[in-house]
mmCIF file of C-alpha atoms in Angstrom:
data_model
loop_
_atom_site.group_PDB
_atom_site.id
_atom_site.type_symbol
_atom_site.label_atom_id
_atom_site.label_comp_id
_atom_site.label_asym_id
_atom_site.label_seq_id
_atom_site.Cartn_x
_atom_site.Cartn_y
_atom_site.Cartn_z
ATOM 1 C CA GLN A 117 105.556 70.697 118.521
ATOM 2 C CA VAL A 118 107.102 74.158 118.444
ATOM 3 C CA GLN A 119 107.049 76.522 121.403
ATOM 4 C CA LEU A 120 107.994 80.185 121.183
ATOM 5 C CA VAL A 121 108.899 82.399 124.130
ATOM 6 C CA GLU A 122 109.339 86.150 123.704
ATOM 7 C CA SER A 123 111.365 88.409 125.964
ATOM 8 C CA GLY A 124 112.975 91.848 125.948
ATOM 9 C CA GLY A 125 109.947 94.103 125.969
ATOM 10 C CA GLY A 126 109.756 97.165 128.184
ATOM 11 C CA SER A 127 109.185 100.889 128.360
ATOM 12 C CA VAL A 128 111.401 103.411 126.594
ATOM 13 C CA GLN A 129 111.251 107.000 125.493
ATOM 14 C CA ALA A 130 110.835 107.981 121.868
ATOM 15 C CA GLY A 131 114.110 107.645 120.011
ATOM 16 C CA GLY A 132 115.266 104.804 122.228
ATOM 17 C CA SER A 133 116.028 101.188 121.413
ATOM 18 C CA LEU A 134 114.967 97.724 122.517
ATOM 19 C CA ARG A 135 115.926 94.225 121.440
ATOM 20 C CA LEU A 136 113.281 91.530 121.497
ATOM 21 C CA SER A 137 114.181 87.848 121.594
ATOM 22 C CA CYS A 138 112.162 84.810 120.564
ATOM 23 C CA THR A 139 113.512 81.546 121.932
ATOM 24 C CA THR A 140 112.372 78.506 120.006
ATOM 25 C CA TYR A 141 111.824 75.046 121.479
ATOM 26 C CA GLY A 142 111.103 71.855 119.580
ATOM 27 C CA LYS A 143 112.535 72.955 116.240
ATOM 28 C CA SER A 144 115.685 74.795 115.265
ATOM 29 C CA THR A 145 115.331 78.289 113.819
ATOM 30 C CA SER A 146 117.351 76.961 110.870
ATOM 31 C CA MET A 147 114.279 74.968 109.854
ATOM 32 C CA LEU A 148 111.616 77.595 110.548
ATOM 33 C CA ASN A 149 110.183 80.543 108.685
ATOM 34 C CA MET A 150 109.528 83.128 111.352
ATOM 35 C CA GLY A 151 108.160 86.574 111.959
ATOM 36 C CA TRP A 152 107.294 89.299 114.426
ATOM 37 C CA PHE A 153 103.814 90.726 114.653
ATOM 38 C CA ARG A 154 102.333 93.390 116.870
ATOM 39 C CA ARG A 155 98.934 94.434 118.105
ATOM 40 C CA ALA A 156 98.309 97.954 119.315
ATOM 41 C CA PRO A 157 95.266 98.720 121.482
ATOM 42 C CA GLY A 158 92.145 98.802 119.352
ATOM 43 C CA LYS A 159 93.944 97.634 116.218
ATOM 44 C CA GLU A 160 94.383 94.412 114.293
ATOM 45 C CA ARG A 161 97.519 92.319 114.607
ATOM 46 C CA GLU A 162 99.982 93.415 111.923
ATOM 47 C CA GLY A 163 103.136 91.931 110.483
ATOM 48 C CA VAL A 164 106.356 93.750 111.384
ATOM 49 C CA ALA A 165 109.239 91.680 110.014
ATOM 50 C CA THR A 166 109.917 88.173 108.789
ATOM 51 C CA ILE A 167 112.902 85.897 108.297
ATOM 52 C CA GLY A 168 112.959 82.714 106.294
ATOM 53 C CA ALA A 169 114.732 79.498 107.158
ATOM 54 C CA ASN A 170 117.319 80.618 104.599
ATOM 55 C CA GLY A 171 117.832 83.922 106.407
ATOM 56 C CA ARG A 172 116.065 86.158 103.921
ATOM 57 C CA THR A 173 114.325 89.052 105.673
ATOM 58 C CA SER A 174 111.468 91.394 104.861
ATOM 59 C CA TYR A 175 109.993 94.349 106.726
ATOM 60 C CA ALA A 176 106.792 96.312 106.913
ATOM 61 C CA ASP A 177 107.162 99.817 105.492
ATOM 62 C CA SER A 178 106.418 101.317 108.904
ATOM 63 C CA VAL A 179 109.577 99.817 110.436
ATOM 64 C CA SER A 180 111.932 99.517 107.476
ATOM 65 C CA GLY A 181 115.242 101.198 108.238
ATOM 66 C CA ARG A 182 114.587 101.221 111.999
ATOM 67 C CA PHE A 183 114.102 97.533 112.870
ATOM 68 C CA THR A 184 116.515 94.706 112.103
ATOM 69 C CA LEU A 185 115.652 91.035 112.271
ATOM 70 C CA SER A 186 118.260 88.331 112.782
ATOM 71 C CA LYS A 187 118.580 84.849 114.195
ATOM 72 C CA ASP A 188 121.199 82.633 115.794
ATOM 73 C CA ASN A 189 120.553 79.100 114.604
ATOM 74 C CA ALA A 190 123.120 77.674 117.025
ATOM 75 C CA ILE A 191 120.947 78.611 120.003
ATOM 76 C CA SER A 192 117.583 78.855 118.186
ATOM 77 C CA ILE A 193 116.841 82.475 119.027
ATOM 78 C CA MET A 194 115.406 85.123 116.738
ATOM 79 C CA TYR A 195 116.052 88.770 117.521
ATOM 80 C CA LEU A 196 114.310 92.008 116.632
ATOM 81 C CA GLN A 197 116.514 95.044 117.136
ATOM 82 C CA MET A 198 114.296 98.114 117.323
ATOM 83 C CA ASN A 199 115.912 101.535 117.006
ATOM 84 C CA SER A 200 114.500 105.055 116.757
ATOM 85 C CA LEU A 201 111.341 103.897 118.476
ATOM 86 C CA LYS A 202 108.194 105.978 118.124
ATOM 87 C CA PRO A 203 105.068 106.164 120.293
ATOM 88 C CA GLU A 204 103.161 104.458 117.477
ATOM 89 C CA ASP A 205 105.383 101.388 117.939
ATOM 90 C CA THR A 206 103.654 100.795 121.266
ATOM 91 C CA ALA A 207 102.044 97.356 121.100
ATOM 92 C CA MET A 208 102.161 93.763 122.242
ATOM 93 C CA TYR A 209 104.771 92.038 120.094
ATOM 94 C CA TYR A 210 104.359 88.393 119.115
ATOM 95 C CA CYS A 211 106.762 85.872 117.675
ATOM 96 C CA ALA A 212 105.407 83.460 115.059
ATOM 97 C CA ALA A 213 106.748 80.474 113.162
ATOM 98 C CA THR A 214 105.946 77.852 110.563
ATOM 99 C CA TYR A 215 107.981 75.112 108.898
ATOM 100 C CA THR A 216 105.659 74.976 105.885
ATOM 101 C CA TYR A 217 107.419 77.080 103.261
ATOM 102 C CA ARG A 218 104.655 76.704 100.697
ATOM 103 C CA ASN A 219 102.122 78.175 103.113
ATOM 104 C CA TRP A 220 104.449 81.000 104.076
ATOM 105 C CA VAL A 221 106.098 82.344 100.913
ATOM 106 C CA GLY A 222 104.328 85.387 99.485
ATOM 107 C CA ARG A 223 102.239 85.715 102.654
ATOM 108 C CA GLU A 224 105.018 86.366 105.140
ATOM 109 C CA LEU A 225 103.403 89.378 106.827
ATOM 110 C CA THR A 226 99.981 87.774 107.231
ATOM 111 C CA THR A 227 98.906 85.923 110.365
ATOM 112 C CA ASP A 228 97.475 83.012 108.329
ATOM 113 C CA ALA A 229 100.971 82.011 107.198
ATOM 114 C CA TYR A 230 101.989 80.869 110.698
ATOM 115 C CA ASN A 231 101.146 77.831 112.782
ATOM 116 C CA TYR A 232 102.867 78.676 116.047
ATOM 117 C CA TRP A 233 102.666 81.764 118.232
ATOM 118 C CA GLY A 234 104.242 83.025 121.417
ATOM 119 C CA GLN A 235 102.427 84.719 124.283
ATOM 120 C CA GLY A 236 103.755 88.177 123.489
ATOM 121 C CA THR A 237 105.911 90.832 125.108
ATOM 122 C CA GLN A 238 104.778 94.410 125.703
ATOM 123 C CA VAL A 239 106.610 97.377 124.201
ATOM 124 C CA THR A 240 105.657 100.862 125.363
ATOM 125 C CA VAL A 241 107.196 103.985 123.832
ATOM 126 C CA SER A 242 106.509 107.317 125.519
ATOM 127 C CA SER A 243 106.812 110.706 123.852
#
């Protein structure tokens, strides 16, 4: 069983930065395909960024160039560095994971590709 615990959310002004962390229990990040999703009030959950077990990353157009995803397999933590934050980045951010590559590849930014989810961490960006 895989457990995911997010941390690092908070409130910042537009233009500021935050780093989210997703600590993984039960499986090393070296064996997981993972991603960050977010849900803004009144909106559907959307994919933000993903990282494969092999370290390959992909980003939603809305965050490309501002957000950077990385992971430290030695301590099983995935990070999302968020720079140049905008008010529209305000949302609950969720960490997700799956160890089924076949179910994940080509669908990385969709919620159906993941089996495990964290509880979320709130990010609020004020103008």
